[in-house]
Structures are given as structure tokens and as C-alpha cells.
Short mmCIF file of C-alpha atoms and ligand atoms in Angstrom, two decimals:
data_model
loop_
_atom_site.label_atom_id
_atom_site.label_comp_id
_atom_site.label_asym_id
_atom_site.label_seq_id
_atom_site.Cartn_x
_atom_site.Cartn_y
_atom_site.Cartn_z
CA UNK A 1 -8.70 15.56 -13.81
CA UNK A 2 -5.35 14.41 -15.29
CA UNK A 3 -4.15 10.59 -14.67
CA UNK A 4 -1.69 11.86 -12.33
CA UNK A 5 -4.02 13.35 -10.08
CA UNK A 6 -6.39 10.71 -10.28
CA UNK A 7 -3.78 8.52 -9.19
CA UNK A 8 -2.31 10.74 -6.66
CA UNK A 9 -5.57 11.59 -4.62
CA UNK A 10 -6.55 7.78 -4.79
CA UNK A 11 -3.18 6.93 -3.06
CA UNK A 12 -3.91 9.30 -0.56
CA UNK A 13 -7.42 8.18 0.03
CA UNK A 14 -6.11 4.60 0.12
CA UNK A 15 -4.52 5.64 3.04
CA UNK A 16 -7.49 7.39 4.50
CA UNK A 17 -9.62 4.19 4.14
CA UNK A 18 -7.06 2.58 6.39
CA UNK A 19 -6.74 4.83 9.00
CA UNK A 20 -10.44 5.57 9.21
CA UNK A 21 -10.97 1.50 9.14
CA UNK A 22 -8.94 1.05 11.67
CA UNK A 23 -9.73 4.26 14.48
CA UNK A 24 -13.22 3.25 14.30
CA UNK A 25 -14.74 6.06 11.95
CA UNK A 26 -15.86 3.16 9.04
CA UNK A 27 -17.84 1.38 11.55
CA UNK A 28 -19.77 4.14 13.16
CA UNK A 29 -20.50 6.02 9.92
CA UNK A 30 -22.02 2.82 9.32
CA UNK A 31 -24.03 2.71 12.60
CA UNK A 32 -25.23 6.27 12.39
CA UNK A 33 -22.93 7.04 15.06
CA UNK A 34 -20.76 10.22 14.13
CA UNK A 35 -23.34 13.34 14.14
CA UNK A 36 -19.95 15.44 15.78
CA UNK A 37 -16.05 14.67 14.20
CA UNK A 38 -15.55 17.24 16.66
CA UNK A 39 -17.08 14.72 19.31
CA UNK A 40 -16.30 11.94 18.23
CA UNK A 41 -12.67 12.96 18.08
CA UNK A 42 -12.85 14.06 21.63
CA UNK A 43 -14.38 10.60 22.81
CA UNK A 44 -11.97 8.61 21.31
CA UNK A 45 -8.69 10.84 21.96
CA UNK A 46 -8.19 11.73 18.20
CA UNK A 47 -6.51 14.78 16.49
CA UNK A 48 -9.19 17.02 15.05
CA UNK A 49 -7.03 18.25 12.22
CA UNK A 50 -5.71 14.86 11.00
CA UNK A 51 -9.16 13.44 11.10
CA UNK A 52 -10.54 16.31 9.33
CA UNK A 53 -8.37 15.63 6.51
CA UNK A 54 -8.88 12.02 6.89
CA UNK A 55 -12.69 12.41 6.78
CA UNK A 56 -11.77 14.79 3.61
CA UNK A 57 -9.76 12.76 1.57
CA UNK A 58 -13.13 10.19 2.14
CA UNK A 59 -15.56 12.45 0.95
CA UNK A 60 -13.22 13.39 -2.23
CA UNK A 61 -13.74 9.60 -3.51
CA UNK A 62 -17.54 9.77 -2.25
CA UNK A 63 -17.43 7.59 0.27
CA UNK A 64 -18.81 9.25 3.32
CA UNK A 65 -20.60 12.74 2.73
CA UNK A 66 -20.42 15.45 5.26
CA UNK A 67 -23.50 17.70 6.95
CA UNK A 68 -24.36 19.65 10.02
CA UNK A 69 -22.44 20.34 12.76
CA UNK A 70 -19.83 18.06 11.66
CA UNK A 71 -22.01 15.15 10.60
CA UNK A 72 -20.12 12.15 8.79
CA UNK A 73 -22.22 9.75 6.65
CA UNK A 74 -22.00 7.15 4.19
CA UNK A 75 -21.57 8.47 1.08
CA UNK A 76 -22.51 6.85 -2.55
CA UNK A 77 -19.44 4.46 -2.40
CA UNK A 78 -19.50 3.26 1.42
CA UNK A 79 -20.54 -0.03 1.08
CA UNK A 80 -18.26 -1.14 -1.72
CA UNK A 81 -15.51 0.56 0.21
CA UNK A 82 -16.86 -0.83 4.02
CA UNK A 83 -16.70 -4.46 2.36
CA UNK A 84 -13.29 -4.40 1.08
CA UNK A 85 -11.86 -2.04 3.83
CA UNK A 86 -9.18 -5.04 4.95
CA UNK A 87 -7.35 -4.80 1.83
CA UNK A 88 -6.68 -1.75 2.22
CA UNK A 89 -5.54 -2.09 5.70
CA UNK A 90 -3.40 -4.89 4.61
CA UNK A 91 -1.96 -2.90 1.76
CA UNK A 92 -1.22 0.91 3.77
CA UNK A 93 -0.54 -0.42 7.26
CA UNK A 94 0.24 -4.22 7.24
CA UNK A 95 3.03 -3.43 3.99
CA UNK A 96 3.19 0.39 3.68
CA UNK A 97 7.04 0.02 5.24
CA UNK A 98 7.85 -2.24 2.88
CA UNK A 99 6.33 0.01 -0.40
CA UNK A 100 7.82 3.17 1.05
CA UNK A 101 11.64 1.18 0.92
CA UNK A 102 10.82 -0.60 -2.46
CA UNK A 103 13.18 0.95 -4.65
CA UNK A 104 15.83 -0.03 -1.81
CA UNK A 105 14.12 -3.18 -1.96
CA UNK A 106 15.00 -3.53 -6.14
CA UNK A 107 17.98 -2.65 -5.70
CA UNK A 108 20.10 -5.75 -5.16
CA UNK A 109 22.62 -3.96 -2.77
CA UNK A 110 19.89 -2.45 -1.07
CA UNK A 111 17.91 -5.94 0.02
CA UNK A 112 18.50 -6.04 3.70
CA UNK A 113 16.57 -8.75 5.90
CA UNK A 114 15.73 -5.37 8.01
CA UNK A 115 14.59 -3.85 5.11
CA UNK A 116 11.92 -6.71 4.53
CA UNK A 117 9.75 -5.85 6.44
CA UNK A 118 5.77 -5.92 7.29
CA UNK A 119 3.49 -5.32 9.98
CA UNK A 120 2.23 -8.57 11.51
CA UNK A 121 -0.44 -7.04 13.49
CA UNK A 122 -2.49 -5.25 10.99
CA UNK A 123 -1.41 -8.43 8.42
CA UNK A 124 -3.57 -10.69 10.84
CA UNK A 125 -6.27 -8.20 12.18
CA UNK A 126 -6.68 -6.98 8.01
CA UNK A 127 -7.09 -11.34 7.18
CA UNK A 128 -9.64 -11.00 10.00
CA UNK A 129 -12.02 -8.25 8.11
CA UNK A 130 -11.34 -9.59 4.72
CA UNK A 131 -11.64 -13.19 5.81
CA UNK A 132 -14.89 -12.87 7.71
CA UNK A 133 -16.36 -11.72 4.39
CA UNK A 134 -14.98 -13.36 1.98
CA UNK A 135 -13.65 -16.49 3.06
CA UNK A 136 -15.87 -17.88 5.89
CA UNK A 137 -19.15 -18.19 4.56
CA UNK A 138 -17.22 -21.12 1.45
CA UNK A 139 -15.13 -22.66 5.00
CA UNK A 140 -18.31 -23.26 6.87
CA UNK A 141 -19.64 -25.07 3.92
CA UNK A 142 -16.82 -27.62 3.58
CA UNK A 143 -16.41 -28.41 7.42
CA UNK A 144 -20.33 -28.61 7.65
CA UNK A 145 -19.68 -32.00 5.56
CA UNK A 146 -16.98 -32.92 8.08
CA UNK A 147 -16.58 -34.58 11.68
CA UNK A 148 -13.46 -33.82 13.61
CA UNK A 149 -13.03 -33.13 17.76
CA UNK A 150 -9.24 -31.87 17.69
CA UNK A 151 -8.37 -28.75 14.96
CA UNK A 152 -5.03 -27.31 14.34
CA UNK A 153 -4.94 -24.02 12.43
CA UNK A 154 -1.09 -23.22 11.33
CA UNK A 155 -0.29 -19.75 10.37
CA UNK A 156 -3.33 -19.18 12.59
CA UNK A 157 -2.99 -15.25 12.86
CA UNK A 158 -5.95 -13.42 14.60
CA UNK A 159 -7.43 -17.07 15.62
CA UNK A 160 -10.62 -15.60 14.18
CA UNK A 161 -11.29 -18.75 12.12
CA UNK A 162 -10.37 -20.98 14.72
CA UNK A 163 -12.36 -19.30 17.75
CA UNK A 164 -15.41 -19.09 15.50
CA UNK A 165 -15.11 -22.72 14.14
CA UNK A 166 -14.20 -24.61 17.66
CA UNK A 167 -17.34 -21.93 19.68
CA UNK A 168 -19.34 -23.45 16.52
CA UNK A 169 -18.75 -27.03 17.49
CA UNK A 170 -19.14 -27.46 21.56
CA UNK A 171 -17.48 -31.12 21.95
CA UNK A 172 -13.98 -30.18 19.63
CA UNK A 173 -10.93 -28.23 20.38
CA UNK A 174 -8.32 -26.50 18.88
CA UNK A 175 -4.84 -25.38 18.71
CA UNK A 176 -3.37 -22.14 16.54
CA UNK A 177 0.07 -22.28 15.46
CA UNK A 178 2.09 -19.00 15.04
CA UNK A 179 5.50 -18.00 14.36
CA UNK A 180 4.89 -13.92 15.36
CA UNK A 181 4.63 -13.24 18.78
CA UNK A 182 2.15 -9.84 17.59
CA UNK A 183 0.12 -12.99 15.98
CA UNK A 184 0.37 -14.74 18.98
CA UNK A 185 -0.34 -12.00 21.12
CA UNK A 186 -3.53 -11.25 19.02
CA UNK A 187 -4.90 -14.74 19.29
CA UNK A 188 -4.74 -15.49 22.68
CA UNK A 189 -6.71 -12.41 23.06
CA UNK A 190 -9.17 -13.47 21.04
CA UNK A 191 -9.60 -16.66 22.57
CA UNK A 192 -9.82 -15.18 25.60
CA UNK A 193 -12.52 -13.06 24.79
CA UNK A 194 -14.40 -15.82 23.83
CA UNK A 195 -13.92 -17.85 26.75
CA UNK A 196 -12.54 -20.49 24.79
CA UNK A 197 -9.18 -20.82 26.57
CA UNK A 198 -10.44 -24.09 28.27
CA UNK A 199 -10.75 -25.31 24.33
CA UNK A 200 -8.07 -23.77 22.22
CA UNK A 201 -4.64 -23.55 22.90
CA UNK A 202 -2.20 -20.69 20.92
CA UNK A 203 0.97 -21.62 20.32
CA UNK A 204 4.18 -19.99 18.82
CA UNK A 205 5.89 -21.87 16.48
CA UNK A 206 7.26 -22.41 12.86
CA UNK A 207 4.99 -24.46 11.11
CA UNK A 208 8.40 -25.86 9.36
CA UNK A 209 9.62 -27.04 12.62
CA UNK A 210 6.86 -28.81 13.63
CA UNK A 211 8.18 -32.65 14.92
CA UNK A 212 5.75 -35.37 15.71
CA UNK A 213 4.12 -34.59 19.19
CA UNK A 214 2.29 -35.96 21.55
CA UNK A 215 0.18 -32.86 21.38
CA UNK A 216 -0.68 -33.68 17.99
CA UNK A 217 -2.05 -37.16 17.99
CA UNK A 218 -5.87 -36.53 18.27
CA UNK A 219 -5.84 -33.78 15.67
CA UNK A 220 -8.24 -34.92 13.08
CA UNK A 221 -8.42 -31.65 11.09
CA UNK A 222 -5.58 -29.27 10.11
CA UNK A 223 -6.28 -25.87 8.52
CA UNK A 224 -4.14 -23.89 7.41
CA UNK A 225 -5.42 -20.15 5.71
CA UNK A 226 -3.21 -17.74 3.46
CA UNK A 227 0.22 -18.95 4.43
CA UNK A 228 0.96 -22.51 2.36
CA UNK A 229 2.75 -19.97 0.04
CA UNK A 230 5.65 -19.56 3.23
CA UNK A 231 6.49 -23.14 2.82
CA UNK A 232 7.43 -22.91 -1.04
CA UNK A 233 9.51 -23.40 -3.20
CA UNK A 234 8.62 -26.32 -4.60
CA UNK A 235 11.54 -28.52 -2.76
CA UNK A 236 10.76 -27.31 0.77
CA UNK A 237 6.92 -26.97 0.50
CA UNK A 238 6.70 -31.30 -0.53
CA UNK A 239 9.27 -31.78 2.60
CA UNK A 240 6.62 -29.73 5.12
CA UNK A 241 3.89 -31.02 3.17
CA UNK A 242 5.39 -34.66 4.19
CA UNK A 243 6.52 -33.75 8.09
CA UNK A 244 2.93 -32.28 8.49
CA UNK A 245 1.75 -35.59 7.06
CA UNK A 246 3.62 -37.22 9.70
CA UNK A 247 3.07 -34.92 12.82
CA UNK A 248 -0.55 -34.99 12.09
CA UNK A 249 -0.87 -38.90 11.76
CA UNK A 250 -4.49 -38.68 13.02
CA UNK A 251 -5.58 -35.87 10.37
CA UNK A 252 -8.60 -37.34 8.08
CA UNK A 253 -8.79 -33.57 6.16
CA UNK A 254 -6.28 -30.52 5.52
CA UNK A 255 -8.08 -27.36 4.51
CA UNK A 256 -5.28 -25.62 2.74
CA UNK A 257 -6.38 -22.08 1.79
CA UNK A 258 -4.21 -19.86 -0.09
CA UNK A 259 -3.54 -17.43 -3.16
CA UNK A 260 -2.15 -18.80 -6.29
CA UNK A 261 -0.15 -16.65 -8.51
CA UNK A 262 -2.53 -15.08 -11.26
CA UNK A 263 -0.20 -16.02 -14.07
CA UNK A 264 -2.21 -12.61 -15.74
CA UNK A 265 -0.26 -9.99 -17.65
CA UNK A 266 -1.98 -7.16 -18.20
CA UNK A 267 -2.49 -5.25 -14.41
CA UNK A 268 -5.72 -3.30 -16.05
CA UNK A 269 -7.31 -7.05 -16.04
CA UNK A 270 -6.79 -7.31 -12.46
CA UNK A 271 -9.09 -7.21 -9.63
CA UNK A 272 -8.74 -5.55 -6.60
CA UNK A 273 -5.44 -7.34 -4.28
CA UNK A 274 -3.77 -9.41 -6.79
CA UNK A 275 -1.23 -6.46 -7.98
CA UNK A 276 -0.58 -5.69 -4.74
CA UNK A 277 -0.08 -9.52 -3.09
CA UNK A 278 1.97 -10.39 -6.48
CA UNK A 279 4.39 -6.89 -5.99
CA UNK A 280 4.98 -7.14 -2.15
CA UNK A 281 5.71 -10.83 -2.16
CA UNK A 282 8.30 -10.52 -5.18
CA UNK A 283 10.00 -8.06 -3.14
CA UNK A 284 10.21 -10.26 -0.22
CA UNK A 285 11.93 -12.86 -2.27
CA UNK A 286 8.87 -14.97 -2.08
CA UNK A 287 7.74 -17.09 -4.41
CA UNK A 288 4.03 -17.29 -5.15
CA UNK A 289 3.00 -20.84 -6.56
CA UNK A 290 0.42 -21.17 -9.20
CA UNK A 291 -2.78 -22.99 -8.71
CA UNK A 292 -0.89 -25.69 -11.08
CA UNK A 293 1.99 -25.35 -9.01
CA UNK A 294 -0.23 -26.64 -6.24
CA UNK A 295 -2.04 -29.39 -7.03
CA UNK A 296 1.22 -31.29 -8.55
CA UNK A 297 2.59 -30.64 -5.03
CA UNK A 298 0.32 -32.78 -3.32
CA UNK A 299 0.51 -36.04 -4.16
CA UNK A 300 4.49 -36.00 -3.84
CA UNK A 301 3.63 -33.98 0.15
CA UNK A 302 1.07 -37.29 1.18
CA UNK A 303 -2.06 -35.46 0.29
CA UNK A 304 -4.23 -36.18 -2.42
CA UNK A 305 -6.79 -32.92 -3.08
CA UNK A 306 -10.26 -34.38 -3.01
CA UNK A 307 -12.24 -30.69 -4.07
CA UNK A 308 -11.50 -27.02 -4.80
CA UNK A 309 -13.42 -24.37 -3.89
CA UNK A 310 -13.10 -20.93 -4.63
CA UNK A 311 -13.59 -18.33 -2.29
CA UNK A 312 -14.28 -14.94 -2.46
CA UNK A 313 -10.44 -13.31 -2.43
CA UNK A 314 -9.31 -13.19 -6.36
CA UNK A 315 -6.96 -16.31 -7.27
CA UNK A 316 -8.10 -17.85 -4.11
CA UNK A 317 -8.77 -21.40 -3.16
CA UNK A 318 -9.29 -23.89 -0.90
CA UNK A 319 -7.91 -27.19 -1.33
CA UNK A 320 -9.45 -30.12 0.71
CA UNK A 321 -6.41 -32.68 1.08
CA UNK A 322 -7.01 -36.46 2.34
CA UNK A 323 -3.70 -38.01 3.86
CA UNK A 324 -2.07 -40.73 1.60
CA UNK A 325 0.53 -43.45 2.68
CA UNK A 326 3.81 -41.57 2.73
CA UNK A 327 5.47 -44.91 1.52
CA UNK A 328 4.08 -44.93 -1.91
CA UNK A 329 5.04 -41.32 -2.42
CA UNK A 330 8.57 -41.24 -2.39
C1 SAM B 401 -1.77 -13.73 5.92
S1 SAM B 401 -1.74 -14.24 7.58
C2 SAM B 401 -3.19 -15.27 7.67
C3 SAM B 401 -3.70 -15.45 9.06
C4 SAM B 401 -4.94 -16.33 9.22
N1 SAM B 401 -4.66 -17.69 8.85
C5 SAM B 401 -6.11 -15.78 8.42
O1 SAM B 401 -6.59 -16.46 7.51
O2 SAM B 401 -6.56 -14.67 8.71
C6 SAM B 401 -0.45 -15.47 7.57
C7 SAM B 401 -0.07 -15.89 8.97
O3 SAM B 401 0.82 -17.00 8.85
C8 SAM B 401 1.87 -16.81 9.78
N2 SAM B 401 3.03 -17.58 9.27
C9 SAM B 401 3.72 -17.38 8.12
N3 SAM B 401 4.69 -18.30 7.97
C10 SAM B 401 4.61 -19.12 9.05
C11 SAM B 401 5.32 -20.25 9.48
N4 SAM B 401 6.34 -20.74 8.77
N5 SAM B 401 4.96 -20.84 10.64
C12 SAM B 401 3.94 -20.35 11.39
N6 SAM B 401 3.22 -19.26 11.04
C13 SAM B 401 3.54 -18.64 9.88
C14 SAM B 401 2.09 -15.31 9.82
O4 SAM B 401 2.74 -14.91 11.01
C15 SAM B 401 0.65 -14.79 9.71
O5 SAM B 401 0.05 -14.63 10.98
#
């Protein structure tokens, strides 16, 4: 097979992983639970033909195999492909507007604020899947070493991490902070499905316009996963670093998760997510600070980083902040 075949069946199988990730087929090939396509389509109000190709395009990269009467299962390649299934998601259906417009997007006539555009719901329900793997098992690590009763998570998305942390810890509650209404939207129904709305309270907001609140006095611990790049550049990102300081005054910890820039050349070097985070965000016009970038940030914001720990998304960390006195700071 020629590189450009290669590459062309892999985009299109990208896709598949997506679609099949996200209509349910992933997760009951996994279970044992698709003898029929023909069935299961009908059950779940699919198209036969689409899914066909869909289940196709699978097989092709040896991911699922296909049997008797119709018989999906996993193929050699499943469980690599089941454990990483979010990126793809995030890739084909939270960005796929944005790569299909990117030469508009290059051009400098052709950068539109309509044209920059992603999907918010399948950004936040893809951090879900990729974050329950990869990213929760280092978080409930570092807050097993802490005490806190009141948690704010900005950028909060699904409110997975926030539902599971506060349901974790019966005597604390929580707030998620938003700017997306689809975010939003997502949240409060996940916090509602785990009967937690007596406990956690979803709110939409920018986290840059975030005042000093009433609200906020008894937070003790603010989280904030895979958005601290929003606040940057450099300039804006120490003046939110500081208002948080002060709208928070209670806060003993921030858990600041994000993805640093890889600062790595050559693409073939890369793992999985990094060439796609580092291409989507340049096109958005958004700067992506280095893990240097960060920690001389900190000091200047009120925080001082006490520990780093890496997670399991490449060029990923989390950086556990202690408040310092905003007057020595500057
Ligand atoms: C990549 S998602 C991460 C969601 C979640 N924290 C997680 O780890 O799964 C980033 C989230 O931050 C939100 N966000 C980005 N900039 C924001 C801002 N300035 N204020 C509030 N939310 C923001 C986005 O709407 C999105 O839901």
C-alpha cells in the first residue's frame, strides 16, 4: 500500500472510530453485545448502510472483526483503539469544522470569528472519556493528600471530575464554572444524574470575569482542567491568575491541569494528540504556553507551584499552586 493510501484510509477510519465511539457500537463490541449490525441498527434507529461502512472502515485497520449473521467483535487492535477513542472524538467531531475550513483559516483574509469554530459538546463529553483514563487516576492521588469542604472547578465542561470528586467526599461541595451553555447544559445533567444537585452548583460564566463573591468565600480548593491555556498570553493569564487569587481568598490549593506546548520539531517524534492540539489551537489564534512558560507565570499570578505531576495525556501536567500574598508580587 502506497503512503497515500495509508494515509487516506486512516483518515477515514479516524472518522469511523468517532462515529462508532460515539453511537454506542465501541462499547457494546466491547460487552459482547452486537451478534446482529442488522439488529442492533434497528434497536438504536441507525442507518444500515452508513454503519456498514462504518463497521468496514473498522475492520480495515483491525479493530473489530466481523462473523455470522452480522456479528461485530473486537478485533486485534480494539483495546488500544477503545482506550484512546476520546481523542479521536475530540479530533473528528469536537474540531472536524474547524480542519475542514483550515486553509480559509491560513489564509489571513479568510480568518473569520465564524469561521473559528469547534464543537463544545463533543470537546467536553471527548475530555470526559480521555480524562477518566488518563487523568483521574494521578487527580485522585493529589487530592487524597488534601482537605477541602467547598471545590470550584473553572472550565468545568462535562462536570465529570467534579461530580466524581464532590460524590467521593460526602461532607464537601462544589461549584463548575462554564462559559458554553452546551457545557453548561452537559453538566447540570450530569449532576443531576448523580443526585448531587443538593451539593454542586453549575454555573455559566467566564472564568476571566470572575469578581470577588460572596459565593466564593468558603472555596478552599479550585481546579481548573485543560483550559489555563484560554487565559494566556502571558499579560492576561498573570492578571486572571491574580483576580482568581483574589476571588478565591479562602483557596489553600489550585490544581491547574493543562497541556504545555511540546516545543518538539520533528511530528514523526510525536505521540498521539500533540500534532493535533498544537495545529487546531494555532489556527484559533491561541497561544499554547510551554511548561517553562508556566511555572514563571506563577509566582508573578500569587501562586507558588508546590509539585508537578504528570498525567497520562502527552505534554500534560498538573500543577499544585499554594496562594501567596498578592502584595509581595507586584
Ligand atoms: C477542554 S475542555 C475541558 C473540560 C473539563 N475541565 C475536563 O477536564 O474534561 C475546556 C473547557 O473550558 C471551558 N472554557 C474555556 N475558556 C473558558 C473561560 N474563559 N471561562 C470559562 N470556561 C472556559 C470550555 O467551554 C470547555 O468546556
Amino acid at each position: 500500500m502506497t503512503k497515500s493510501q495509508s494515509l487516506f484510509n486512516s483518515a477515514v477510519s479516524g472518522a469511523a472510530i468517532a462515529a462508532a465511539f460515539d453511537l454506542g457500537i465501541l462499547a457494546a463490541v466491547r460487552e459482547g453485545l452486537l451478534p446482529s449490525l442488522d439488529e442492533f441498527c434497528s434497536n438504536n434507529g441507525l442507518h444500515p448502510p452508513t454503519v456498514g461502512e462504518l463497521v468496514r472502515a473498522l475492520a480495515t485497520e483491525g479493530i473489530v472483526t466481523t462473523g455470522v449473521g452480522g456479528a461485530v467483535h473486537p478485533g486485534a487492535e480494539f483495546e488500544d483503539v477503545y482506550r484512546n477513542k476520546g481523542y479521536f472524538m475530540w479530533l473528528i467531531q469536537g474540531y472536524g469544522t474547524m480542519l475542514s475550513t483550515l486553509s480559509s483559516l491560513a489564509r489571513l483574509d479568510g480568518r473569520t470569528a465564524e469561521s473559528i469554530r469547534r464543537n463544545e459538546h463533543y470537546v467536553a463529553l471527548s475530555g470526559k472519556d480521555y480524562g477518566a483514563q488518563f487523568v483521574d487516576p494521578v487527580f485522585d492521588e493529589v487530592v487524597a493528600g488534601l482537605d477541602f469542604k467547598v471545590v470550584a472547578d473553572l472550565g468545568c465542561g462535562s462536570a465529570q471530575r467534579l461530580t466524581r470528586l464532590v460524590d467521593r467526599h460526602p461532607s464537601a461541595c462544589g461549584v463548575g464554572i462554564d462559559r458554553s451553555a452546551d457545557a453548561v447544559a452537559l453538566a447540570s445533567r450530569a449532576v443531576d444524574q448523580a443526585d448531587l444537585v443538593d451539593r454542586i452548583s453549575i454555573r455559566q460564566a467566564d472564568a476571566y470575569e470572575i469578581t470577588p463573591n460572596p459565593e466564593f468565600a468558603d472555596v478552599d480548593l479550585l481546579m481548573s482542567f485543560f483550559m489555563g491555556h484560554d487565559l494566556w498570553p502571558r499579560e492576561r493569564c498573570v492578571e486572571s491568575l491574580r483576580t482568581l487569587r483574589r476571588s478565591f481568598p479562602g483557596v489553600h490549593t489550585f490544581l491547574l491541569c493543562d497541556t504545555y506546548r511540546s516545543e518538539v520539531d520533528d511530528g514523526q517524534t510525536l505521540p498521539i494528540f500533540t500534532m493535533g492540539f498544537e495545529l487546531t489551537h494555532a489556527a484559533m489564534g491561541q497561544y499554547i504556553p510551554s511548561a517553562k512558560d508556566w511555572m514563571s507565570v506563577f509566582e508573578a499570578g500569587g501562586w507558588t507551584c508546590r509539585s508537578r505531576h504528570p498525567i497520562g495525556i502527552p505534554f500534560s501536567d498538573i500543577f499544585e499552586l499554594s496562594p501567596i500574598d498578592l502584595d509581595s508580587t507586584g
